[in-house]
């Protein structure tokens, strides 16, 4: 860094008498810039695909592109490097990357939740403060140790001035990247565990403190003794923005939203405001990103913030910001670390740098009674570094504060902290594996006097009202209360941090009704709907939560929520809803995939509720029918209906279908070939014994002691008789059917019928009852019991389409 080589290039001046004296931009400079953007964007996406199994963030992928161009790799081929980044194109790509960085800081401020920061609990604040104080105390010692260990190397000499290096070195180790933490937790499916919630809140507070430290101390490394005036003027600027500019912007934006007058031209003024605030903070002596961050912070959050992010996030995060992070990777010279004999000691120092925040977190969490494993996991997650650390690294490089070896050491530590988090957390913290060691979570196994805890998943307010209608039937009493965890499932379509923050601690009184996003407004309505249930029944407790994740992996978040809350049942809405014509129509195909994924590996029993205006049925005169064929799912369905039958005014009819003759043949194809028919027969006999035992208990305890409970049996000799039997049962006009999905029946008849099913997650009986051709007006609850393995749906997907018409004609 002490010896710099100037790079000169010729520029042909066009129109020398005008203000802009440049070459023909469209012909000479724009093609180079477009190629550089395309090169970085394509390679960063490629690295993202490669790193996806390791759950790495896009930041690591973008830095990898720059590292690929360093001298040990492609950078040693001068021709290739100069073709990608020619000298006359460096200025343009630097300017564009810094513009992207400014808008990235603006989006970071826009996604921060001040309400959560101001109302933080003691535990999260203590962990965040410890993660700052401990590195401030220890980091300077490690810097001095590094200088002594590294020694004097002629090829890569250390920086001579150390005061600014001490400051930047220390600040880099104190910050936590909140967007990176949110992405990591989302990828690891830990957002909605106790660990995830603690890490998310602490990271948000730590990130806020990081911005404060950046604003207060970085100017001293840029402006020297005059930095005190920079700090005072920057603080004044922030105060004016919050207390003067913010109310004016709030009034203007609210007026536009009320009249729905937003257009692209008016949004342009918002983006110009970002540049204006950046220029002001840069003029005051602070970094330009401070003004952009403050501008994003003062803008109204909610619907407006969602609009701005949806317009700008893809372009900023996908094309502009990667240019900046690629430059960080290009400056990383690992050869500087290994060019001296004491490089093993340098590696030890890098590992010690990674351990500072982990040790401080372990120390604080110990006093709060957290387990060592949880404290270690929390420390690892909070060790994630984000944009702030990389910005300070680039400031130190541009101002020659860090030498090449110092930059290489601290950058390696920052990258190592971020890279190792996901793999180590996967090894250290596995809540799913821990849950499998617990007792079976089923309704059948639940004690009579135990609290019934279950999750009710919904996608909208209509499904919330539907879930409440079935929850009311669960006969909540003071002896056996009901605890409902309502999960509002939100699809993750943008920045993980932005959507997660949008659902942390938001209340209508804080935002204003007109500023709520569509998902926030839906959450408010769902919460009010479930709160009304808790107020109506003394024995019912309700907690409304939300899950923000991609639909392809959201079932894992449901698993962890069930684990965290120790539930016995997960209630899911059917992917079809009743139309005005009285038929079931598809709402969203993705809901079906979610239901199947949940049933495949749920940590407790699962129920899919098919609503046919069940909320209009008077609960004081409710007729329930259980169709019992056999197997664990049917026993679980009977256990649920048995509990519901304890409610006053409820009548329960249990119809047992006895398979005789050809219908009783065992299907051995569902077992492995090595196990064969013998295993199938033994398993079938065992299930029959359990069925007889449970039915006998039910008849002795319930049927003989209650006039509102009846039991009957119907013989079935072939698969073609099942639709006929169901038609006869439906003539009694029951309000709701509760049936098992049909796992472990080992019946050849049902295996053949399953090939014709349109909705495999409902099983044979449930699929027929739900079919529009069957003509029933009754609601249906399909149950799968936990403990016998989840359903596998891939086997019948090809056969389902070809045989759909067959089942329709049969019904």
PDB file of N, CA, C and O in Angstrom, residues 625-690:
ATOM      1  N   UNK A 625     -69.573 -37.943  12.297  1.00  0.00           N
ATOM      2  CA  UNK A 625     -69.479 -39.331  11.861  1.00  0.00           C
ATOM      3  C   UNK A 625     -68.012 -39.716  11.683  1.00  0.00           C
ATOM      4  O   UNK A 625     -67.261 -39.002  11.016  1.00  0.00           O
ATOM      5  N   UNK A 626     -67.615 -40.830  12.296  1.00  0.00           N
ATOM      6  CA  UNK A 626     -66.284 -41.393  12.116  1.00  0.00           C
ATOM      7  C   UNK A 626     -66.408 -42.679  11.320  1.00  0.00           C
ATOM      8  O   UNK A 626     -67.135 -43.595  11.720  1.00  0.00           O
ATOM      9  N   UNK A 627     -65.740 -42.731  10.180  1.00  0.00           N
ATOM     10  CA  UNK A 627     -65.712 -43.951   9.368  1.00  0.00           C
ATOM     11  C   UNK A 627     -64.417 -44.669   9.689  1.00  0.00           C
ATOM     12  O   UNK A 627     -63.324 -44.233   9.319  1.00  0.00           O
ATOM     13  N   UNK A 628     -64.538 -45.794  10.392  1.00  0.00           N
ATOM     14  CA  UNK A 628     -63.383 -46.510  10.926  1.00  0.00           C
ATOM     15  C   UNK A 628     -63.144 -47.774  10.106  1.00  0.00           C
ATOM     16  O   UNK A 628     -63.987 -48.672  10.060  1.00  0.00           O
ATOM     17  N   UNK A 629     -61.988 -47.823   9.437  1.00  0.00           N
ATOM     18  CA  UNK A 629     -61.595 -49.006   8.677  1.00  0.00           C
ATOM     19  C   UNK A 629     -60.525 -49.782   9.426  1.00  0.00           C
ATOM     20  O   UNK A 629     -60.583 -51.012   9.525  1.00  0.00           O
ATOM     21  N   UNK A 630     -59.561 -49.059   9.978  1.00  0.00           N
ATOM     22  CA  UNK A 630     -58.490 -49.694  10.717  1.00  0.00           C
ATOM     23  C   UNK A 630     -57.167 -49.010  10.460  1.00  0.00           C
ATOM     24  O   UNK A 630     -56.966 -48.345   9.446  1.00  0.00           O
ATOM     25  N   UNK A 631     -56.247 -49.151  11.421  1.00  0.00           N
ATOM     26  CA  UNK A 631     -54.938 -48.538  11.293  1.00  0.00           C
ATOM     27  C   UNK A 631     -54.772 -47.371  12.255  1.00  0.00           C
ATOM     28  O   UNK A 631     -55.733 -46.915  12.877  1.00  0.00           O
ATOM     29  N   UNK A 632     -53.556 -46.885  12.411  1.00  0.00           N
ATOM     30  CA  UNK A 632     -53.279 -45.820  13.384  1.00  0.00           C
ATOM     31  C   UNK A 632     -54.006 -44.517  13.077  1.00  0.00           C
ATOM     32  O   UNK A 632     -54.418 -43.811  13.996  1.00  0.00           O
ATOM     33  N   UNK A 633     -54.164 -44.193  11.783  1.00  0.00           N
ATOM     34  CA  UNK A 633     -54.841 -42.941  11.440  1.00  0.00           C
ATOM     35  C   UNK A 633     -56.307 -42.972  11.857  1.00  0.00           C
ATOM     36  O   UNK A 633     -56.844 -41.968  12.344  1.00  0.00           O
ATOM     37  N   UNK A 634     -56.954 -44.096  11.666  1.00  0.00           N
ATOM     38  CA  UNK A 634     -58.362 -44.208  12.064  1.00  0.00           C
ATOM     39  C   UNK A 634     -58.509 -44.161  13.582  1.00  0.00           C
ATOM     40  O   UNK A 634     -59.486 -43.607  14.107  1.00  0.00           O
ATOM     41  N   UNK A 635     -57.554 -44.736  14.308  1.00  0.00           N
ATOM     42  CA  UNK A 635     -57.605 -44.658  15.769  1.00  0.00           C
ATOM     43  C   UNK A 635     -57.430 -43.219  16.248  1.00  0.00           C
ATOM     44  O   UNK A 635     -58.071 -42.791  17.202  1.00  0.00           O
ATOM     45  N   UNK A 636     -56.555 -42.485  15.551  1.00  0.00           N
ATOM     46  CA  UNK A 636     -56.376 -41.070  15.905  1.00  0.00           C
ATOM     47  C   UNK A 636     -57.639 -40.269  15.588  1.00  0.00           C
ATOM     48  O   UNK A 636     -58.044 -39.388  16.363  1.00  0.00           O
ATOM     49  N   UNK A 637     -58.286 -40.574  14.459  1.00  0.00           N
ATOM     50  CA  UNK A 637     -59.537 -39.892  14.110  1.00  0.00           C
ATOM     51  C   UNK A 637     -60.612 -40.167  15.155  1.00  0.00           C
ATOM     52  O   UNK A 637     -61.365 -39.263  15.559  1.00  0.00           O
ATOM     53  N   UNK A 638     -60.697 -41.413  15.615  1.00  0.00           N
ATOM     54  CA  UNK A 638     -61.676 -41.763  16.641  1.00  0.00           C
ATOM     55  C   UNK A 638     -61.357 -41.058  17.959  1.00  0.00           C
ATOM     56  O   UNK A 638     -62.265 -40.607  18.671  1.00  0.00           O
ATOM     57  N   UNK A 639     -60.073 -40.917  18.283  1.00  0.00           N
ATOM     58  CA  UNK A 639     -59.686 -40.227  19.516  1.00  0.00           C
ATOM     59  C   UNK A 639     -60.107 -38.763  19.485  1.00  0.00           C
ATOM     60  O   UNK A 639     -60.587 -38.217  20.489  1.00  0.00           O
ATOM     61  N   UNK A 640     -59.960 -38.120  18.326  1.00  0.00           N
ATOM     62  CA  UNK A 640     -60.371 -36.720  18.198  1.00  0.00           C
ATOM     63  C   UNK A 640     -61.888 -36.603  18.322  1.00  0.00           C
ATOM     64  O   UNK A 640     -62.412 -35.732  19.035  1.00  0.00           O
ATOM     65  N   UNK A 641     -62.614 -37.472  17.616  1.00  0.00           N
ATOM     66  CA  UNK A 641     -64.082 -37.437  17.680  1.00  0.00           C
ATOM     67  C   UNK A 641     -64.572 -37.752  19.091  1.00  0.00           C
ATOM     68  O   UNK A 641     -65.567 -37.170  19.562  1.00  0.00           O
ATOM     69  N   UNK A 642     -63.911 -38.666  19.759  1.00  0.00           N
ATOM     70  CA  UNK A 642     -64.280 -39.032  21.140  1.00  0.00           C
ATOM     71  C   UNK A 642     -64.156 -37.808  22.046  1.00  0.00           C
ATOM     72  O   UNK A 642     -65.009 -37.566  22.904  1.00  0.00           O
ATOM     73  N   UNK A 643     -63.105 -37.046  21.854  1.00  0.00           N
ATOM     74  CA  UNK A 643     -62.943 -35.823  22.656  1.00  0.00           C
ATOM     75  C   UNK A 643     -64.038 -34.820  22.332  1.00  0.00           C
ATOM     76  O   UNK A 643     -64.601 -34.173  23.219  1.00  0.00           O
ATOM     77  N   UNK A 644     -64.364 -34.670  21.056  1.00  0.00           N
ATOM     78  CA  UNK A 644     -65.410 -33.725  20.660  1.00  0.00           C
ATOM     79  C   UNK A 644     -66.770 -34.129  21.200  1.00  0.00           C
ATOM     80  O   UNK A 644     -67.625 -33.284  21.477  1.00  0.00           O
ATOM     81  N   UNK A 645     -66.988 -35.440  21.342  1.00  0.00           N
ATOM     82  CA  UNK A 645     -68.289 -35.939  21.804  1.00  0.00           C
ATOM     83  C   UNK A 645     -68.591 -35.518  23.238  1.00  0.00           C
ATOM     84  O   UNK A 645     -69.753 -35.561  23.663  1.00  0.00           O
ATOM     85  N   UNK A 646     -67.579 -35.104  23.981  1.00  0.00           N
ATOM     86  CA  UNK A 646     -67.812 -34.652  25.345  1.00  0.00           C
ATOM     87  C   UNK A 646     -68.472 -33.294  25.424  1.00  0.00           C
ATOM     88  O   UNK A 646     -68.941 -32.879  26.494  1.00  0.00           O
ATOM     89  N   UNK A 647     -68.541 -32.582  24.305  1.00  0.00           N
ATOM     90  CA  UNK A 647     -69.189 -31.271  24.268  1.00  0.00           C
ATOM     91  C   UNK A 647     -70.696 -31.437  24.270  1.00  0.00           C
ATOM     92  O   UNK A 647     -71.257 -32.307  23.594  1.00  0.00           O
ATOM     93  N   UNK A 648     -71.380 -30.598  25.013  1.00  0.00           N
ATOM     94  CA  UNK A 648     -72.835 -30.685  25.144  1.00  0.00           C
ATOM     95  C   UNK A 648     -73.506 -30.463  23.790  1.00  0.00           C
ATOM     96  O   UNK A 648     -73.156 -29.535  23.050  1.00  0.00           O
ATOM     97  N   UNK A 649     -74.470 -31.303  23.462  1.00  0.00           N
ATOM     98  CA  UNK A 649     -75.225 -31.174  22.232  1.00  0.00           C
ATOM     99  C   UNK A 649     -74.595 -31.857  21.034  1.00  0.00           C
ATOM    100  O   UNK A 649     -75.131 -31.777  19.925  1.00  0.00           O
ATOM    101  N   UNK A 650     -73.482 -32.550  21.225  1.00  0.00           N
ATOM    102  CA  UNK A 650     -72.782 -33.222  20.125  1.00  0.00           C
ATOM    103  C   UNK A 650     -73.166 -34.689  20.069  1.00  0.00           C
ATOM    104  O   UNK A 650     -73.165 -35.380  21.092  1.00  0.00           O
ATOM    105  N   UNK A 651     -73.504 -35.168  18.903  1.00  0.00           N
ATOM    106  CA  UNK A 651     -73.830 -36.578  18.680  1.00  0.00           C
ATOM    107  C   UNK A 651     -72.746 -37.203  17.791  1.00  0.00           C
ATOM    108  O   UNK A 651     -72.394 -36.651  16.754  1.00  0.00           O
ATOM    109  N   UNK A 652     -72.264 -38.350  18.229  1.00  0.00           N
ATOM    110  CA  UNK A 652     -71.189 -39.039  17.515  1.00  0.00           C
ATOM    111  C   UNK A 652     -71.659 -40.400  17.044  1.00  0.00           C
ATOM    112  O   UNK A 652     -72.200 -41.186  17.820  1.00  0.00           O
ATOM    113  N   UNK A 653     -71.457 -40.655  15.760  1.00  0.00           N
ATOM    114  CA  UNK A 653     -71.759 -41.962  15.176  1.00  0.00           C
ATOM    115  C   UNK A 653     -70.479 -42.551  14.612  1.00  0.00           C
ATOM    116  O   UNK A 653     -69.820 -41.916  13.775  1.00  0.00           O
ATOM    117  N   UNK A 654     -70.125 -43.741  15.078  1.00  0.00           N
ATOM    118  CA  UNK A 654     -68.935 -44.436  14.586  1.00  0.00           C
ATOM    119  C   UNK A 654     -69.393 -45.594  13.718  1.00  0.00           C
ATOM    120  O   UNK A 654     -70.113 -46.488  14.187  1.00  0.00           O
ATOM    121  N   UNK A 655     -68.992 -45.552  12.448  1.00  0.00           N
ATOM    122  CA  UNK A 655     -69.346 -46.607  11.504  1.00  0.00           C
ATOM    123  C   UNK A 655     -68.066 -47.351  11.153  1.00  0.00           C
ATOM    124  O   UNK A 655     -67.148 -46.789  10.550  1.00  0.00           O
ATOM    125  N   UNK A 656     -68.028 -48.625  11.540  1.00  0.00           N
ATOM    126  CA  UNK A 656     -66.836 -49.424  11.261  1.00  0.00           C
ATOM    127  C   UNK A 656     -67.055 -50.275  10.017  1.00  0.00           C
ATOM    128  O   UNK A 656     -68.052 -51.006   9.910  1.00  0.00           O
ATOM    129  N   UNK A 657     -66.146 -50.150   9.057  1.00  0.00           N
ATOM    130  CA  UNK A 657     -66.196 -50.932   7.830  1.00  0.00           C
ATOM    131  C   UNK A 657     -65.320 -52.166   8.014  1.00  0.00           C
ATOM    132  O   UNK A 657     -64.106 -52.048   8.224  1.00  0.00           O
ATOM    133  N   UNK A 658     -65.941 -53.350   7.974  1.00  0.00           N
ATOM    134  CA  UNK A 658     -65.219 -54.614   8.125  1.00  0.00           C
ATOM    135  C   UNK A 658     -64.903 -55.174   6.744  1.00  0.00           C
ATOM    136  O   UNK A 658     -65.811 -55.435   5.943  1.00  0.00           O
ATOM    137  N   UNK A 659     -63.628 -55.348   6.439  1.00  0.00           N
ATOM    138  CA  UNK A 659     -63.198 -55.884   5.158  1.00  0.00           C
ATOM    139  C   UNK A 659     -63.210 -57.401   5.213  1.00  0.00           C
ATOM    140  O   UNK A 659     -62.523 -58.012   6.034  1.00  0.00           O
ATOM    141  N   UNK A 660     -63.998 -58.005   4.318  1.00  0.00           N
ATOM    142  CA  UNK A 660     -64.136 -59.460   4.289  1.00  0.00           C
ATOM    143  C   UNK A 660     -63.852 -59.967   2.881  1.00  0.00           C
ATOM    144  O   UNK A 660     -63.935 -59.231   1.900  1.00  0.00           O
ATOM    145  N   UNK A 661     -63.523 -61.226   2.768  1.00  0.00           N
ATOM    146  CA  UNK A 661     -63.308 -61.850   1.464  1.00  0.00           C
ATOM    147  C   UNK A 661     -62.140 -61.238   0.720  1.00  0.00           C
ATOM    148  O   UNK A 661     -61.042 -61.067   1.263  1.00  0.00           O
ATOM    149  N   UNK A 662     -62.383 -60.911  -0.555  1.00  0.00           N
ATOM    150  CA  UNK A 662     -61.320 -60.315  -1.379  1.00  0.00           C
ATOM    151  C   UNK A 662     -60.867 -58.965  -0.836  1.00  0.00           C
ATOM    152  O   UNK A 662     -59.712 -58.566  -1.025  1.00  0.00           O
ATOM    153  N   UNK A 663     -61.767 -58.262  -0.170  1.00  0.00           N
ATOM    154  CA  UNK A 663     -61.411 -56.948   0.367  1.00  0.00           C
ATOM    155  C   UNK A 663     -60.402 -57.040   1.499  1.00  0.00           C
ATOM    156  O   UNK A 663     -59.726 -56.058   1.818  1.00  0.00           O
ATOM    157  N   UNK A 664     -60.271 -58.204   2.111  1.00  0.00           N
ATOM    158  CA  UNK A 664     -59.370 -58.360   3.259  1.00  0.00           C
ATOM    159  C   UNK A 664     -57.973 -58.809   2.854  1.00  0.00           C
ATOM    160  O   UNK A 664     -57.122 -59.032   3.715  1.00  0.00           O
ATOM    161  N   UNK A 665     -57.713 -58.938   1.554  1.00  0.00           N
ATOM    162  CA  UNK A 665     -56.399 -59.387   1.110  1.00  0.00           C
ATOM    163  C   UNK A 665     -55.323 -58.375   1.487  1.00  0.00           C
ATOM    164  O   UNK A 665     -55.514 -57.170   1.368  1.00  0.00           O
ATOM    165  N   UNK A 666     -54.187 -58.922   1.915  1.00  0.00           N
ATOM    166  CA  UNK A 666     -53.078 -58.073   2.366  1.00  0.00           C
ATOM    167  C   UNK A 666     -52.252 -57.638   1.162  1.00  0.00           C
ATOM    168  O   UNK A 666     -51.971 -58.417   0.260  1.00  0.00           O
ATOM    169  N   UNK A 667     -51.840 -56.359   1.172  1.00  0.00           N
ATOM    170  CA  UNK A 667     -51.001 -55.818   0.113  1.00  0.00           C
ATOM    171  C   UNK A 667     -49.561 -55.789   0.608  1.00  0.00           C
ATOM    172  O   UNK A 667     -49.216 -55.009   1.497  1.00  0.00           O
ATOM    173  N   UNK A 668     -48.711 -56.659   0.062  1.00  0.00           N
ATOM    174  CA  UNK A 668     -47.311 -56.723   0.490  1.00  0.00           C
ATOM    175  C   UNK A 668     -46.415 -55.812  -0.325  1.00  0.00           C
ATOM    176  O   UNK A 668     -45.234 -55.664  -0.016  1.00  0.00           O
ATOM    177  N   UNK A 669     -46.953 -55.149  -1.366  1.00  0.00           N
ATOM    178  CA  UNK A 669     -46.105 -54.342  -2.247  1.00  0.00           C
ATOM    179  C   UNK A 669     -45.612 -53.080  -1.569  1.00  0.00           C
ATOM    180  O   UNK A 669     -44.623 -52.478  -1.989  1.00  0.00           O
ATOM    181  N   UNK A 670     -46.303 -52.643  -0.492  1.00  0.00           N
ATOM    182  CA  UNK A 670     -45.868 -51.418   0.193  1.00  0.00           C
ATOM    183  C   UNK A 670     -44.662 -51.686   1.071  1.00  0.00           C
ATOM    184  O   UNK A 670     -44.048 -50.766   1.585  1.00  0.00           O
ATOM    185  N   UNK A 671     -44.298 -52.930   1.295  1.00  0.00           N
ATOM    186  CA  UNK A 671     -43.108 -53.276   2.070  1.00  0.00           C
ATOM    187  C   UNK A 671     -41.945 -53.543   1.122  1.00  0.00           C
ATOM    188  O   UNK A 671     -42.126 -53.816  -0.063  1.00  0.00           O
ATOM    189  N   UNK A 672     -40.757 -53.490   1.654  1.00  0.00           N
ATOM    190  CA  UNK A 672     -39.582 -53.786   0.851  1.00  0.00           C
ATOM    191  C   UNK A 672     -39.633 -55.240   0.383  1.00  0.00           C
ATOM    192  O   UNK A 672     -40.187 -56.114   1.052  1.00  0.00           O
ATOM    193  N   UNK A 673     -39.041 -55.490  -0.760  1.00  0.00           N
ATOM    194  CA  UNK A 673     -39.037 -56.852  -1.294  1.00  0.00           C
ATOM    195  C   UNK A 673     -38.323 -57.817  -0.347  1.00  0.00           C
ATOM    196  O   UNK A 673     -38.680 -58.980  -0.249  1.00  0.00           O
ATOM    197  N   UNK A 674     -37.331 -57.350   0.362  1.00  0.00           N
ATOM    198  CA  UNK A 674     -36.590 -58.211   1.280  1.00  0.00           C
ATOM    199  C   UNK A 674     -37.466 -58.652   2.447  1.00  0.00           C
ATOM    200  O   UNK A 674     -37.281 -59.730   3.011  1.00  0.00           O
ATOM    201  N   UNK A 675     -38.437 -57.775   2.807  1.00  0.00           N
ATOM    202  CA  UNK A 675     -39.309 -58.133   3.924  1.00  0.00           C
ATOM    203  C   UNK A 675     -40.402 -59.103   3.475  1.00  0.00           C
ATOM    204  O   UNK A 675     -40.734 -60.045   4.177  1.00  0.00           O
ATOM    205  N   UNK A 676     -40.971 -58.810   2.305  1.00  0.00           N
ATOM    206  CA  UNK A 676     -41.920 -59.746   1.721  1.00  0.00           C
ATOM    207  C   UNK A 676     -43.279 -59.783   2.392  1.00  0.00           C
ATOM    208  O   UNK A 676     -43.645 -58.961   3.216  1.00  0.00           O
ATOM    209  N   UNK A 677     -44.047 -60.792   2.029  1.00  0.00           N
ATOM    210  CA  UNK A 677     -45.424 -60.936   2.456  1.00  0.00           C
ATOM    211  C   UNK A 677     -45.535 -61.243   3.942  1.00  0.00           C
ATOM    212  O   UNK A 677     -46.497 -60.853   4.603  1.00  0.00           O
ATOM    213  N   UNK A 678     -44.542 -61.949   4.496  1.00  0.00           N
ATOM    214  CA  UNK A 678     -44.611 -62.318   5.909  1.00  0.00           C
ATOM    215  C   UNK A 678     -44.658 -61.079   6.804  1.00  0.00           C
ATOM    216  O   UNK A 678     -45.463 -61.000   7.734  1.00  0.00           O
ATOM    217  N   UNK A 679     -43.806 -60.106   6.506  1.00  0.00           N
ATOM    218  CA  UNK A 679     -43.799 -58.873   7.298  1.00  0.00           C
ATOM    219  C   UNK A 679     -45.119 -58.141   7.176  1.00  0.00           C
ATOM    220  O   UNK A 679     -45.640 -57.601   8.148  1.00  0.00           O
ATOM    221  N   UNK A 680     -45.688 -58.119   5.964  1.00  0.00           N
ATOM    222  CA  UNK A 680     -46.970 -57.441   5.754  1.00  0.00           C
ATOM    223  C   UNK A 680     -48.076 -58.091   6.580  1.00  0.00           C
ATOM    224  O   UNK A 680     -48.909 -57.411   7.187  1.00  0.00           O
ATOM    225  N   UNK A 681     -48.092 -59.417   6.600  1.00  0.00           N
ATOM    226  CA  UNK A 681     -49.122 -60.142   7.357  1.00  0.00           C
ATOM    227  C   UNK A 681     -48.965 -59.892   8.851  1.00  0.00           C
ATOM    228  O   UNK A 681     -49.942 -59.630   9.571  1.00  0.00           O
ATOM    229  N   UNK A 682     -47.735 -59.953   9.336  1.00  0.00           N
ATOM    230  CA  UNK A 682     -47.491 -59.726  10.765  1.00  0.00           C
ATOM    231  C   UNK A 682     -47.894 -58.307  11.158  1.00  0.00           C
ATOM    232  O   UNK A 682     -48.542 -58.084  12.189  1.00  0.00           O
ATOM    233  N   UNK A 683     -47.536 -57.339  10.311  1.00  0.00           N
ATOM    234  CA  UNK A 683     -47.879 -55.951  10.604  1.00  0.00           C
ATOM    235  C   UNK A 683     -49.393 -55.751  10.573  1.00  0.00           C
ATOM    236  O   UNK A 683     -49.953 -55.034  11.418  1.00  0.00           O
ATOM    237  N   UNK A 684     -50.066 -56.371   9.621  1.00  0.00           N
ATOM    238  CA  UNK A 684     -51.522 -56.258   9.544  1.00  0.00           C
ATOM    239  C   UNK A 684     -52.188 -56.859  10.770  1.00  0.00           C
ATOM    240  O   UNK A 684     -53.126 -56.283  11.337  1.00  0.00           O
ATOM    241  N   UNK A 685     -51.720 -58.002  11.196  1.00  0.00           N
ATOM    242  CA  UNK A 685     -52.292 -58.632  12.391  1.00  0.00           C
ATOM    243  C   UNK A 685     -52.078 -57.761  13.626  1.00  0.00           C
ATOM    244  O   UNK A 685     -52.971 -57.645  14.480  1.00  0.00           O
ATOM    245  N   UNK A 686     -50.915 -57.145  13.716  1.00  0.00           N
ATOM    246  CA  UNK A 686     -50.644 -56.280  14.853  1.00  0.00           C
ATOM    247  C   UNK A 686     -51.583 -55.067  14.851  1.00  0.00           C
ATOM    248  O   UNK A 686     -52.129 -54.680  15.895  1.00  0.00           O
ATOM    249  N   UNK A 687     -51.810 -54.491  13.683  1.00  0.00           N
ATOM    250  CA  UNK A 687     -52.718 -53.345  13.602  1.00  0.00           C
ATOM    251  C   UNK A 687     -54.154 -53.754  13.934  1.00  0.00           C
ATOM    252  O   UNK A 687     -54.888 -53.002  14.588  1.00  0.00           O
ATOM    253  N   UNK A 688     -54.537 -54.955  13.525  1.00  0.00           N
ATOM    254  CA  UNK A 688     -55.885 -55.434  13.863  1.00  0.00           C
ATOM    255  C   UNK A 688     -56.047 -55.603  15.366  1.00  0.00           C
ATOM    256  O   UNK A 688     -57.107 -55.288  15.938  1.00  0.00           O
ATOM    257  N   UNK A 689     -55.012 -56.094  16.028  1.00  0.00           N
ATOM    258  CA  UNK A 689     -55.074 -56.242  17.482  1.00  0.00           C
ATOM    259  C   UNK A 689     -55.243 -54.876  18.159  1.00  0.00           C
ATOM    260  O   UNK A 689     -56.049 -54.723  19.090  1.00  0.00           O
ATOM    261  N   UNK A 690     -54.496 -53.897  17.691  1.00  0.00           N
ATOM    262  CA  UNK A 690     -54.607 -52.547  18.260  1.00  0.00           C
ATOM    263  C   UNK A 690     -55.975 -51.940  17.980  1.00  0.00           C
ATOM    264  O   UNK A 690     -56.551 -51.252  18.836  1.00  0.00           O
TER     265      UNK A 690
END
